[in-house]
Amino acid sequence: MTTKLGEVDVVIVGLGWTGGILAKELTEAGLKVVALERGAPRSSENDYSLPNIRDELRYVVRHDLMQNTARDTITVRNNPKQEALPMRRLGSFLPGEVVGGSGVHWSGHTWRWTDMEFKIRSNYEERYGRKFIPDDMTIQDWGITYAELEPYYDKFEYTAAVSGKAGNIAGQILAGGNPFEAPRVRDYPLPPLTPILASEMFTNAARNAGYHPFPRPSANASQPYTNPDGAQFGGCQYCGYCQRFGCEANAKGSPHMTVIPIAMRNPNFELRTHSWVTKVLKDSDGKRVTGVTYTNVLNGEEFEQPATIVLLCAYAINNVHLMLLSGIGTPYDPVDQKGVVGKNYCYQTGASATLFFEGKYFNPFMNAGGSNATIDDFNINWTFDRAPHNFVGGYNVSGGFNTPLPIGYRPVPSGTPQWGSEWKRATAKWYQTAMVINASGSVMANRHNCFDLDPTYRNAFGQPLMRMTFDYQSNEHRMGVHAAGVVNEIAKSMNPTKLNPATARTEPWTVVPYQSTHNTGGTIMGTNPRDSVLNKYLQSWDCHNLFVVGANAFPHNSSYNPTGPVGALAYWTADAIKNRYVKNPGPLVQA
Amino acid sequence: MIDVIRLMLALFFALFMALPVTAPARAGGDAAGGEARFKDCAACHKLEPGINNVGPSLHAIFTRKAGELADFRYSPAMKRSGIVWTAETLDKFLSDPQGMVPGNRMPYAGMASADDRANLITYLQNATK
């Protein structure tokens, strides 16, 4: 039996960065907001402090902050000829499932994606001609511009305490920052993190090679900070437990210690945890949504929560899943290329080298989530000519560390046995002496990479699992070859005692090991309902009172971490709802 | 390279600061300077009574024994420490929290400058009343 609750103005599905930002902004605008989070309530005070943290078994092996695959997971295949099988254990990516979502366990890397992404098809066609883009590469312009998003990037950076060095303020290129970044109105709220030995060595080598290294912008507060909303940050203690952990020093910009507690203090806001949304409900003519149904996972009770506006703010994959389960929009069919829901799923790729320096001590246990120096010379640098290398997209290269786990991180030179006394000797010898240079690459949309509902497997609620069909294409293989070349060139110039060189990824993608939690697409944004699910305000073309906020809206994936535009788009959508939609409900863009 | 040297120096000092050799706390720090240093603490500690966040309220700290507040979950190490908070003991603690109370829960590496600590303590002596 489903209990029907009283109607509210807004129901938010999932309370991470996007849900938290929208909850804060819309309650402040006077709307009654209910957030439904399927995970547990967690706080810095009770959960992200000793002795509950710095625990690799709990957080890394048992995925304490992540989605529970025994209840819901996805099925996976590389291509339509294969039978998709359920991913029974998390590996390649780690969706968060707590109050704060993946914003609790992220590293904090915060980038501004530019018009190189937002106008990708126009840019490449203009410079290289239509034929340069392969027929099956379904990239498209996003329908939004960097100039529109700039104030919202700024707002997110100041909310999340991003430490960094501007490379371009209002067109003036500044030494030490990223010279290729799009112009920003002002600098980051905090100076860069203290560099570590590995990032300094990389910086020197990259500069000597003629590249343009800069400290990676990260929401790891380099000093104590109070954000514009009054949330207080401690300075990063370089404790080494960043990615996959909540921050014990309140130094990592996370929704559970910024936007969410501010919303919680507002009487317009109510949070219901352990609340699993199973469906978005449509009215009889299908032009509006009327609310959601959800199950209290602690006792099995079912509820209907009617709402004037529905915001899907869950993990990107789960937002798409809910759209498919709810029958909103036309599901994408890769064979006849009709429909849009599920289209353009993208991931990321990379190539990485491990360098061993006898006599150096890198102290890998002591760093921040963003203790990296980075070069963008092969990424958002449009003077880098892609034609001779024949790929679309780009990659950034970084040197340093991001949470090398004291137990899990065991660098040894290639050729070392994988177990036994020789391995023990090697891991003791080389642990302190290794550093990593890593290339992170974009993945372009392809007509065969997509989501749909699995015909066989079901979740704990009896609903079809999401099916992911994905593999890297030759475009990514060609880029990987180039990236591995650059990584190895820099690595060799540093004269390591031993080098495990980078190699281009050519084997099919698999769900193990961990690669990147940067899954994008599925309900993409665009300029018209034929090519996209959402308009530029992340509003559904089909149901105007439904907004789907997150990386699910990205039409392709860049080499950057996605949280910068995810946060900026949440603020952008909040403004569109507060200032326009509420006054005059209806499509914000005419189809 | 300068930063590497700085890091090595910091490590060197951190090692030796852990030895039970502490300079006496300086009296009469600058409260305004101390208020600025309190930013290091403010993400976790409140000055008002009864508000325990990540760290316990600092209200009336100079009248208290370590680990005394009933509604804050202290580490066993802090409860057992037997410390009575004075300008001297707080100075020693802030210089190296894990050195003075090994196993305590506070995720803070310490305030290296004796002047900063003196200013902070002067500020706290009034602000926690």
XYZ file of C-alpha atoms in Angstrom:
720
model
C 0.000 0.000 0.000
C 1.321 3.413 -0.934
C 0.714 6.335 1.422
C 0.065 9.559 -0.439
C 1.693 12.532 1.278
C 0.826 16.221 1.046
C 2.093 18.137 -1.970
C 5.277 20.213 -1.671
C 6.753 22.779 -4.056
C 9.890 20.795 -4.869
C 11.016 17.217 -4.385
C 14.736 16.541 -4.798
C 15.905 13.003 -5.557
C 19.413 12.525 -4.160
C 21.241 14.907 -1.834
C 24.824 15.404 -2.992
C 26.365 18.503 -4.554
C 23.550 19.244 -7.016
C 20.695 18.378 -4.656
C 22.361 20.283 -1.836
C 22.926 23.406 -3.932
C 19.346 23.375 -5.229
C 17.944 22.658 -1.743
C 19.767 25.652 -0.302
C 18.957 28.026 -3.153
C 15.283 27.093 -3.497
C 14.464 27.043 0.232
C 16.036 30.510 0.495
C 13.723 31.570 -2.333
C 10.782 30.547 -0.145
C 9.907 27.191 -1.735
C 8.939 24.163 0.357
C 11.503 21.500 -0.473
C 11.701 17.813 0.448
C 14.892 15.887 -0.337
C 14.834 12.090 -0.632
C 18.243 10.475 -0.148
C 18.556 6.723 -0.382
C 21.706 6.599 1.729
C 22.251 7.198 5.414
C 22.564 10.510 7.222
C 26.241 11.228 7.866
C 28.035 14.136 9.456
C 31.581 15.316 10.021
C 31.044 15.275 13.787
C 29.845 11.703 14.095
C 31.221 9.909 11.081
C 34.253 11.607 9.525
C 36.312 11.763 12.689
C 38.478 9.268 14.521
C 38.150 6.395 15.096
C 35.689 6.059 12.192
C 38.057 7.194 9.465
C 41.532 6.446 8.055
C 40.210 2.931 7.563
C 41.124 1.386 4.209
C 39.191 -1.793 4.868
C 35.946 0.046 5.588
C 36.086 2.737 2.909
C 38.240 1.309 0.126
C 37.617 -2.424 0.249
C 34.061 -2.434 1.629
C 32.988 0.833 -0.051
C 31.266 2.216 3.029
C 30.250 5.496 1.357
C 29.252 3.956 -1.967
C 26.282 2.393 -3.665
C 25.404 -1.065 -2.346
C 25.471 -3.400 -5.349
C 23.469 -6.065 -3.509
C 20.460 -3.747 -3.772
C 20.946 -2.115 -7.143
C 23.705 -2.223 -9.730
C 24.105 -2.082 -13.502
C 24.734 -4.719 -16.102
C 27.683 -4.222 -18.383
C 28.802 -5.209 -21.854
C 31.288 -3.852 -24.375
C 29.044 -4.155 -27.412
C 25.558 -5.326 -28.407
C 26.830 -8.777 -29.460
C 27.649 -9.592 -25.844
C 25.249 -10.563 -23.092
C 25.407 -7.945 -20.359
C 26.132 -9.264 -16.871
C 25.582 -7.564 -13.512
C 28.480 -5.748 -11.884
C 28.221 -7.478 -8.508
C 31.022 -5.537 -6.890
C 32.031 -1.923 -7.448
C 35.299 -1.420 -9.285
C 35.798 0.917 -12.208
C 33.677 3.705 -10.699
C 32.248 4.462 -7.257
C 28.883 6.252 -7.007
C 28.362 7.700 -3.528
C 25.320 6.754 -1.475
C 25.102 8.906 1.665
C 23.969 12.415 2.506
C 26.513 14.423 0.518
C 26.749 11.786 -2.217
C 30.010 11.456 -4.124
C 30.855 14.978 -2.895
C 31.920 13.384 0.389
C 34.511 11.016 -1.043
C 35.771 13.002 -4.044
C 39.315 14.406 -4.216
C 38.151 17.946 -4.859
C 39.595 18.489 -8.349
C 37.583 21.400 -9.732
C 37.903 22.463 -13.347
C 36.151 24.934 -15.579
C 35.110 23.232 -18.777
C 35.247 25.730 -21.621
C 33.724 26.388 -25.034
C 36.165 23.792 -26.385
C 33.654 21.310 -24.963
C 30.445 23.324 -25.203
C 30.985 24.045 -28.924
C 32.887 20.884 -29.743
C 31.235 19.972 -33.040
C 31.281 23.529 -34.364
C 34.930 23.972 -33.369
C 36.185 20.787 -35.032
C 34.076 21.196 -38.163
C 35.220 24.763 -38.586
C 38.902 23.954 -38.176
C 39.225 20.452 -39.614
C 36.123 20.009 -41.762
C 33.102 17.771 -41.352
C 34.918 14.600 -42.376
C 37.406 14.816 -39.502
C 34.673 13.676 -37.110
C 33.938 9.963 -37.635
C 30.366 9.104 -38.666
C 29.696 7.117 -35.501
C 31.005 9.876 -33.205
C 27.788 11.489 -31.979
C 29.289 14.614 -30.436
C 27.238 17.794 -30.475
C 27.272 21.348 -29.148
C 25.864 21.681 -25.650
C 23.686 24.749 -26.188
C 25.413 26.675 -23.413
C 28.469 28.939 -23.428
C 31.377 29.470 -21.081
C 30.404 33.140 -20.725
C 26.962 32.131 -19.460
C 28.443 29.713 -16.956
C 31.372 31.834 -15.695
C 29.537 33.468 -12.738
C 28.289 30.044 -11.665
C 31.738 28.463 -11.828
C 32.886 31.331 -9.653
C 30.062 30.750 -7.197
C 30.841 27.056 -6.927
C 34.590 27.649 -6.472
C 33.931 30.086 -3.631
C 31.390 27.729 -2.029
C 33.686 24.701 -2.171
C 36.942 26.467 -1.115
C 38.931 25.757 -4.259
C 42.673 26.332 -3.905
C 44.495 27.245 -7.087
C 46.299 29.822 -9.158
C 44.495 31.745 -11.876
C 46.135 31.630 -15.295
C 43.831 34.079 -17.046
C 41.970 36.888 -15.310
C 39.880 38.888 -17.799
C 42.230 38.004 -20.649
C 45.483 38.732 -18.828
C 47.713 35.646 -18.747
C 49.280 35.175 -15.317
C 52.535 33.360 -14.628
C 52.183 30.166 -12.621
C 48.549 29.532 -13.539
C 47.027 27.595 -16.418
C 47.665 29.816 -19.450
C 45.109 27.914 -21.526
C 42.156 28.383 -19.198
C 39.249 30.562 -20.324
C 39.201 34.047 -18.798
C 37.909 34.215 -15.269
C 36.622 37.324 -13.520
C 38.743 36.799 -10.395
C 41.237 34.404 -8.844
C 40.412 31.294 -6.833
C 39.292 31.931 -3.253
C 42.441 30.312 -1.854
C 46.102 30.076 -2.946
C 47.409 26.717 -4.218
C 48.158 23.839 -1.883
C 51.747 23.408 -0.670
C 53.525 21.485 -3.416
C 54.955 18.060 -2.665
C 58.274 16.723 -3.959
C 56.645 14.701 -6.753
C 54.656 17.658 -8.081
C 57.733 19.915 -7.923
C 59.852 17.424 -9.852
C 57.091 17.077 -12.447
C 56.719 20.854 -12.677
C 60.438 21.305 -13.387
C 60.543 18.517 -15.951
C 57.421 19.727 -17.743
C 58.704 23.287 -17.850
C 62.076 22.128 -19.201
C 60.219 20.253 -21.932
C 58.496 23.496 -22.955
C 55.102 22.793 -21.411
C 53.099 24.959 -19.001
C 52.676 23.300 -15.591
C 50.424 24.748 -12.906
C 49.047 23.564 -9.555
C 45.836 21.562 -9.935
C 42.806 23.508 -8.685
C 41.240 21.530 -5.858
C 38.561 21.989 -3.234
C 41.105 21.192 -0.518
C 41.341 24.383 1.540
C 45.003 25.427 1.555
C 44.282 27.543 4.658
C 41.312 28.108 6.986
C 38.435 29.656 5.069
C 34.881 30.866 5.595
C 32.790 30.620 2.443
C 30.221 33.262 1.377
C 27.450 31.263 3.065
C 29.350 31.232 6.367
C 30.492 27.585 6.225
C 33.849 27.261 7.986
C 36.743 25.220 6.607
C 39.867 24.105 8.419
C 43.166 24.097 6.535
C 44.133 20.840 4.802
C 46.404 18.729 7.020
C 47.815 16.655 4.098
C 46.703 13.519 5.949
C 46.732 11.337 2.845
C 43.147 10.067 3.254
C 41.188 12.128 0.750
C 39.658 10.246 -2.158
C 37.117 7.669 -0.876
C 37.065 9.208 2.621
C 35.176 12.000 4.332
C 37.478 14.809 5.496
C 38.268 14.871 9.214
C 39.715 18.395 9.102
C 36.645 19.959 7.426
C 39.075 21.057 4.724
C 37.560 19.328 1.668
C 34.693 21.221 0.058
C 31.759 18.860 0.469
C 28.004 19.384 0.402
C 27.462 17.839 3.843
C 29.431 20.688 5.489
C 28.426 23.576 3.190
C 25.089 23.807 1.365
C 23.219 20.954 3.091
C 23.476 22.187 6.715
C 22.400 25.631 5.528
C 19.315 24.140 3.882
C 18.698 22.052 7.016
C 18.454 25.173 9.158
C 15.700 26.529 6.909
C 12.173 25.563 8.048
C 11.203 25.199 4.368
C 13.430 22.151 4.047
C 12.941 18.539 5.022
C 15.406 15.705 4.463
C 14.262 12.081 4.431
C 17.115 9.608 4.375
C 16.939 5.886 3.509
C 14.321 6.942 0.957
C 14.667 5.140 -2.355
C 12.838 6.737 -5.273
C 11.475 4.102 -7.640
C 9.572 6.208 -10.158
C 8.785 9.705 -11.336
C 5.028 10.020 -11.876
C 3.539 11.696 -14.953
C 0.094 13.221 -15.280
C -2.384 11.766 -17.753
C -1.291 13.788 -20.792
C 2.425 13.199 -20.102
C 3.278 16.900 -20.263
C 4.030 17.324 -16.571
C 5.306 15.199 -13.731
C 3.284 15.070 -10.537
C 5.784 13.735 -7.994
C 7.633 10.545 -7.163
C 7.072 7.237 -5.429
C 9.639 6.049 -2.929
C 10.311 3.255 -0.460
C 11.682 3.647 3.033
C 14.426 1.021 2.790
C 14.515 0.521 6.570
C 10.952 -0.804 6.829
C 9.670 -1.242 3.272
C 6.917 1.372 3.534
C 5.958 2.959 0.224
C 5.044 6.597 -0.247
C 3.924 8.918 -2.988
C 5.351 12.426 -2.637
C 3.462 14.844 -4.889
C 5.413 17.946 -5.931
C 5.021 20.919 -8.245
C 8.643 20.586 -9.412
C 10.736 17.395 -9.500
C 14.549 17.619 -9.484
C 16.569 14.486 -10.246
C 19.893 15.043 -8.471
C 21.101 11.473 -7.972
C 24.345 10.045 -9.371
C 24.468 10.553 -13.155
C 23.802 6.897 -13.978
C 20.918 6.700 -11.517
C 19.276 9.838 -12.906
C 19.212 8.227 -16.339
C 17.935 4.988 -14.838
C 14.996 6.809 -13.213
C 14.101 8.480 -16.511
C 14.031 5.099 -18.263
C 12.093 3.436 -15.439
C 9.563 6.272 -15.476
C 9.056 6.237 -19.233
C 9.874 9.923 -19.676
C 11.131 10.722 -23.171
C 11.905 8.223 -25.916
C 14.556 5.606 -25.094
C 17.568 5.692 -27.403
C 17.988 2.925 -29.953
C 21.552 2.611 -31.269
C 20.434 0.603 -34.311
C 18.077 3.100 -35.905
C 19.493 5.986 -33.808
C 16.036 7.120 -32.793
C 15.180 8.356 -29.297
C 17.445 10.174 -26.886
C 17.181 8.819 -23.310
C 20.295 6.701 -22.725
C 22.282 8.272 -25.572
C 25.938 9.386 -25.453
C 27.145 7.567 -22.358
C 30.825 8.508 -21.992
C 33.684 7.658 -19.679
C 37.347 8.606 -19.470
C 40.618 7.053 -20.501
C 44.250 7.481 -19.574
C 47.829 6.320 -19.533
C 50.152 6.393 -16.589
C 53.815 5.802 -15.795
C 55.422 4.999 -12.448
C 58.886 6.433 -11.845
C 61.297 5.049 -9.233
C 64.117 7.185 -7.891
C 66.584 5.419 -5.645
C 67.519 7.734 -2.778
C 64.432 9.968 -3.011
C 61.738 9.952 -0.334
C 58.339 11.006 -1.645
C 56.392 10.397 1.595
C 53.346 9.242 -0.364
C 51.299 8.990 2.850
C 51.384 12.778 3.220
C 49.424 14.773 0.636
C 46.129 16.384 -0.263
C 43.526 15.127 -2.749
C 44.861 17.639 -5.245
C 48.626 17.370 -4.668
C 49.297 17.452 -8.386
C 50.870 19.703 -10.924
C 49.199 19.538 -14.321
C 49.775 20.515 -17.942
C 46.965 21.330 -20.352
C 49.139 21.675 -23.459
C 47.347 18.727 -25.090
C 43.938 19.455 -23.656
C 42.274 22.866 -23.829
C 45.160 24.273 -25.862
C 43.516 24.793 -29.254
C 46.866 25.606 -30.905
C 47.763 21.938 -30.408
C 46.991 20.573 -33.866
C 45.013 17.312 -33.670
C 45.150 16.662 -37.426
C 48.504 14.811 -37.590
C 47.420 12.599 -34.689
C 43.872 12.138 -35.947
C 41.865 12.379 -32.765
C 39.114 14.538 -31.329
C 39.429 15.641 -27.690
C 42.419 15.900 -25.436
C 44.144 14.887 -22.251
C 45.783 16.550 -19.293
C 48.973 15.223 -17.738
C 49.723 15.458 -14.040
C 52.522 14.528 -11.692
C 52.058 13.995 -7.979
C 49.751 12.003 -5.783
C 46.074 11.623 -5.111
C 45.508 9.423 -2.076
C 48.159 6.717 -2.451
C 46.723 4.404 0.173
C 49.192 3.263 2.844
C 48.097 -0.359 2.428
C 46.722 -0.456 -1.103
C 49.399 1.559 -2.902
C 52.291 -0.796 -3.576
C 54.400 0.464 -6.457
C 57.050 -1.970 -7.661
C 59.088 -1.993 -10.875
C 57.626 -4.115 -13.647
C 59.030 -7.606 -13.649
C 58.720 -7.913 -9.855
C 56.852 -11.086 -8.790
C 53.293 -10.311 -7.664
C 53.633 -12.126 -4.329
C 56.167 -13.867 -2.108
C 59.404 -12.784 -0.485
C 60.757 -11.045 -3.586
C 57.627 -8.919 -3.803
C 57.913 -8.091 -0.101
C 61.504 -6.971 -0.535
C 60.562 -4.880 -3.564
C 57.590 -3.169 -1.955
C 59.677 -2.271 1.105
C 62.454 -0.963 -1.101
C 60.411 1.069 -3.578
C 57.388 2.353 -1.611
C 59.057 5.627 -0.641
C 60.829 6.129 -3.956
C 57.983 6.060 -6.481
C 55.913 8.794 -8.079
C 53.321 8.733 -10.822
C 52.772 10.718 -14.002
C 49.272 10.278 -15.269
C 47.395 11.331 -18.395
C 43.620 11.643 -18.097
C 41.863 11.633 -21.444
C 38.482 12.608 -22.815
C 36.045 10.109 -24.316
C 33.920 11.188 -27.244
C 30.321 10.123 -27.630
C 29.770 7.159 -29.886
C 26.484 5.839 -31.242
C 27.117 2.392 -29.741
C 27.939 3.591 -26.202
C 24.650 3.964 -24.373
C 22.280 2.988 -21.584
C 19.024 1.032 -21.731
C 17.031 -1.225 -19.392
C 18.368 -4.741 -18.991
C 15.997 -7.414 -20.313
C 17.043 -10.026 -17.728
C 18.320 -8.735 -14.402
C 16.331 -6.855 -11.753
C 17.151 -4.914 -8.583
C 15.835 -5.375 -5.027
C 12.662 -3.480 -5.972
C 11.911 -5.780 -8.907
C 12.849 -3.145 -11.469
C 15.067 -3.803 -14.488
C 18.712 -2.939 -13.909
C 20.335 -0.298 -16.023
C 22.363 -1.797 -18.870
C 25.573 -0.071 -19.907
C 27.064 -0.754 -23.328
C 30.505 0.777 -23.543
C 33.909 0.416 -25.094
C 36.724 2.692 -26.147
C 36.818 3.515 -29.853
C 39.756 4.017 -32.199
C 39.666 7.766 -31.488
C 40.510 7.054 -27.844
C 43.154 4.498 -28.833
C 44.910 7.040 -31.049
C 44.783 9.647 -28.302
C 46.119 7.096 -25.811
C 49.159 6.467 -28.009
C 49.901 10.184 -28.120
C 49.338 10.604 -24.377
C 51.593 7.674 -23.481
C 54.292 9.220 -25.684
C 54.152 12.549 -23.858
C 54.035 10.907 -20.415
C 57.061 8.763 -21.224
C 58.983 11.657 -22.747
C 58.578 13.693 -19.546
C 59.263 10.650 -17.358
C 62.497 9.761 -19.175
C 63.720 13.349 -18.985
C 63.645 13.011 -15.186
C 66.161 10.119 -15.279
C 64.422 7.728 -12.892
C 66.328 4.693 -11.602
C 63.537 2.539 -12.984
C 60.491 3.351 -15.062
C 57.234 1.495 -15.618
C 56.357 3.280 -18.843
C 52.871 4.377 -19.830
C 51.154 2.330 -22.513
C 48.097 3.242 -24.546
C 44.984 1.384 -23.504
C 43.932 -0.888 -26.339
C 42.160 -3.734 -24.570
C 38.366 -3.541 -24.067
C 37.070 -1.597 -21.066
C 36.252 -3.688 -17.995
C 34.595 -2.979 -14.631
C 37.856 -3.643 -12.776
C 40.056 -2.147 -11.482
C 39.103 1.345 -10.295
C 39.515 3.852 -13.123
C 37.383 6.963 -12.723
C 34.004 7.931 -11.242
C 33.400 10.291 -14.147
C 30.449 8.698 -15.902
C 28.626 11.164 -18.111
C 25.675 11.421 -20.501
C 22.453 9.500 -20.914
C 20.087 12.458 -20.533
C 22.062 14.989 -22.503
C 21.466 18.696 -22.874
C 21.188 20.403 -26.233
C 19.468 22.908 -28.447
C 16.451 20.869 -29.542
C 14.386 17.866 -28.409
C 15.406 15.731 -31.407
C 19.032 15.547 -30.224
C 18.713 15.951 -26.478
C 16.656 15.153 -23.404
C 17.217 18.455 -21.605
C 17.428 22.072 -22.643
C 20.295 24.310 -21.541
C 18.658 24.792 -18.131
C 18.645 21.001 -17.636
C 14.866 21.131 -17.968
C 13.169 18.144 -19.585
C 11.896 18.869 -23.097
C 9.020 16.466 -22.400
C 7.881 17.584 -18.926
C 8.645 21.203 -18.128
C 8.468 20.789 -14.337
C 11.214 18.143 -14.342
C 14.918 19.058 -14.164
C 17.688 16.455 -14.338
C 20.855 17.889 -12.833
C 24.320 16.360 -13.022
C 26.929 14.919 -15.363
C 24.108 12.919 -16.994
C 23.520 16.152 -18.953
C 26.994 16.221 -20.557
C 26.833 15.350 -24.289
C 30.427 14.041 -24.159
C 33.195 13.699 -21.584
C 36.304 15.846 -21.423
C 39.613 14.941 -19.809
C 38.709 17.036 -16.773
C 36.983 15.967 -13.581
C 33.289 16.840 -13.929
C 32.396 18.435 -10.583
C 33.205 22.027 -11.670
C 30.494 22.160 -14.335
C 28.220 19.905 -12.260
C 28.264 22.453 -9.433
C 28.069 25.443 -11.768
C 25.115 23.968 -13.671
C 23.298 23.318 -10.378
C 23.590 27.015 -9.468
C 22.631 27.970 -13.039
C 19.533 25.752 -12.887
C 18.653 27.098 -9.426
C 18.708 30.648 -10.797
C 16.550 29.668 -13.776
C 13.979 28.056 -11.480
C 13.969 30.871 -8.876
C 14.011 33.805 -11.238
C 12.067 32.539 -14.224
C 10.345 29.213 -13.888
C 8.499 29.848 -10.620
C 7.082 33.119 -11.950
C 6.014 31.644 -15.233
C 5.995 27.830 -15.234
C 6.571 26.351 -18.674
C 9.391 25.526 -21.043
C 12.342 27.892 -20.498
C 13.415 27.285 -24.099
C 10.855 26.878 -26.859
C 11.369 23.638 -28.771
C 63.648 23.222 -4.117
C 63.328 25.830 -1.372
C 60.059 24.223 -0.389
C 61.721 20.839 -0.175
C 64.266 22.258 2.234
C 61.453 23.908 4.153
C 59.607 20.596 4.315
C 62.730 18.810 5.553
C 63.270 21.490 8.171
C 59.651 21.182 9.241
C 60.066 17.430 9.593
C 63.296 17.905 11.524
C 61.608 20.277 13.945
C 58.506 18.139 14.201
C 60.685 15.256 15.360
C 62.449 17.274 17.983
C 59.391 19.150 19.158
C 58.008 15.769 20.159
C 60.696 15.527 22.819
C 59.577 16.841 26.206
C 61.467 20.090 25.794
C 59.044 22.996 25.668
C 59.693 26.650 26.017
C 57.526 28.308 28.643
C 54.450 29.982 27.201
C 54.889 33.667 26.654
C 52.552 35.855 28.609
C 50.784 38.833 27.131
C 50.298 37.897 23.484
C 48.396 40.024 21.035
C 44.687 39.184 21.225
C 43.895 40.671 17.795
C 46.581 38.504 16.233
C 45.220 35.580 18.204
C 41.738 36.121 16.846
C 43.160 35.790 13.334
C 44.917 32.542 14.305
C 41.656 31.188 15.723
C 40.586 30.652 12.089
C 42.720 27.496 12.248
C 40.386 26.171 14.941
C 37.006 27.621 13.979
C 35.920 24.939 11.509
C 35.665 22.490 14.414
C 35.552 24.435 17.713
C 32.934 26.932 18.906
C 33.401 29.410 21.745
C 29.798 29.267 22.907
C 28.923 26.847 25.726
C 27.262 23.560 24.825
C 28.017 23.563 21.084
C 30.148 20.568 20.239
C 30.913 20.082 16.549
C 33.832 18.084 15.213
C 35.665 19.322 18.304
C 34.345 20.212 21.765
C 33.214 23.709 22.750
C 36.091 25.800 24.078
C 33.906 27.778 26.469
C 35.547 28.091 29.876
C 38.421 25.874 28.769
C 40.833 27.436 31.250
C 38.707 26.164 34.124
C 38.529 22.623 32.816
C 40.342 19.339 32.829
C 40.973 17.688 29.444
C 38.222 15.309 28.376
C 35.716 16.667 30.848
C 32.612 17.608 28.825
C 29.975 14.931 29.246
C 28.409 15.315 25.804
C 31.544 15.116 23.663
C 33.084 11.851 22.529
C 36.720 12.262 23.546
C 39.444 9.791 22.722
C 40.521 7.550 25.608
C 43.939 9.172 25.255
C 42.538 12.626 25.989
C 40.405 11.384 28.885
C 43.408 9.666 30.456
C 45.800 12.554 29.860
C 45.194 14.234 33.228
C 45.850 17.625 31.672
C 44.429 20.719 33.313
C 44.132 23.440 30.684
C 46.316 26.432 31.460
C 48.205 28.812 29.191
C 51.245 26.571 29.601
C 49.580 23.236 28.905
C 47.595 24.628 25.969
C 50.776 26.079 24.497
C 52.484 22.730 24.756
C 49.485 20.932 23.288
C 49.089 23.316 20.335
C 52.766 23.065 19.481
C 52.367 19.338 18.817
C 48.983 17.811 19.672
C 49.951 14.225 18.868
C 53.280 14.568 20.613
C 51.682 15.643 23.882
C 48.621 13.373 23.766
C 49.403 10.469 21.409
C 46.209 8.990 19.995
C 43.984 12.022 20.527
C 41.331 12.663 17.866
C 42.215 16.194 16.792
C 43.302 16.231 13.117
C 45.642 19.191 13.417
C 49.381 19.020 12.850
C 50.154 21.845 15.262
C 50.932 25.556 15.321
C 54.659 25.945 14.822
C 55.157 29.586 15.808
C 55.462 30.328 19.542
C 54.268 33.887 18.880
C 51.156 32.637 17.113
C 50.406 30.329 20.017
C 50.920 33.092 22.564
C 48.578 35.383 20.635
C 45.970 32.664 20.260
C 46.072 31.819 23.970
C 45.741 35.473 24.932
C 42.712 35.716 22.661
C 41.181 32.548 24.089
C 41.664 33.667 27.676
C 39.072 36.373 27.077
C 36.963 34.832 24.352
C 36.239 31.624 26.248
C 35.031 33.364 29.437
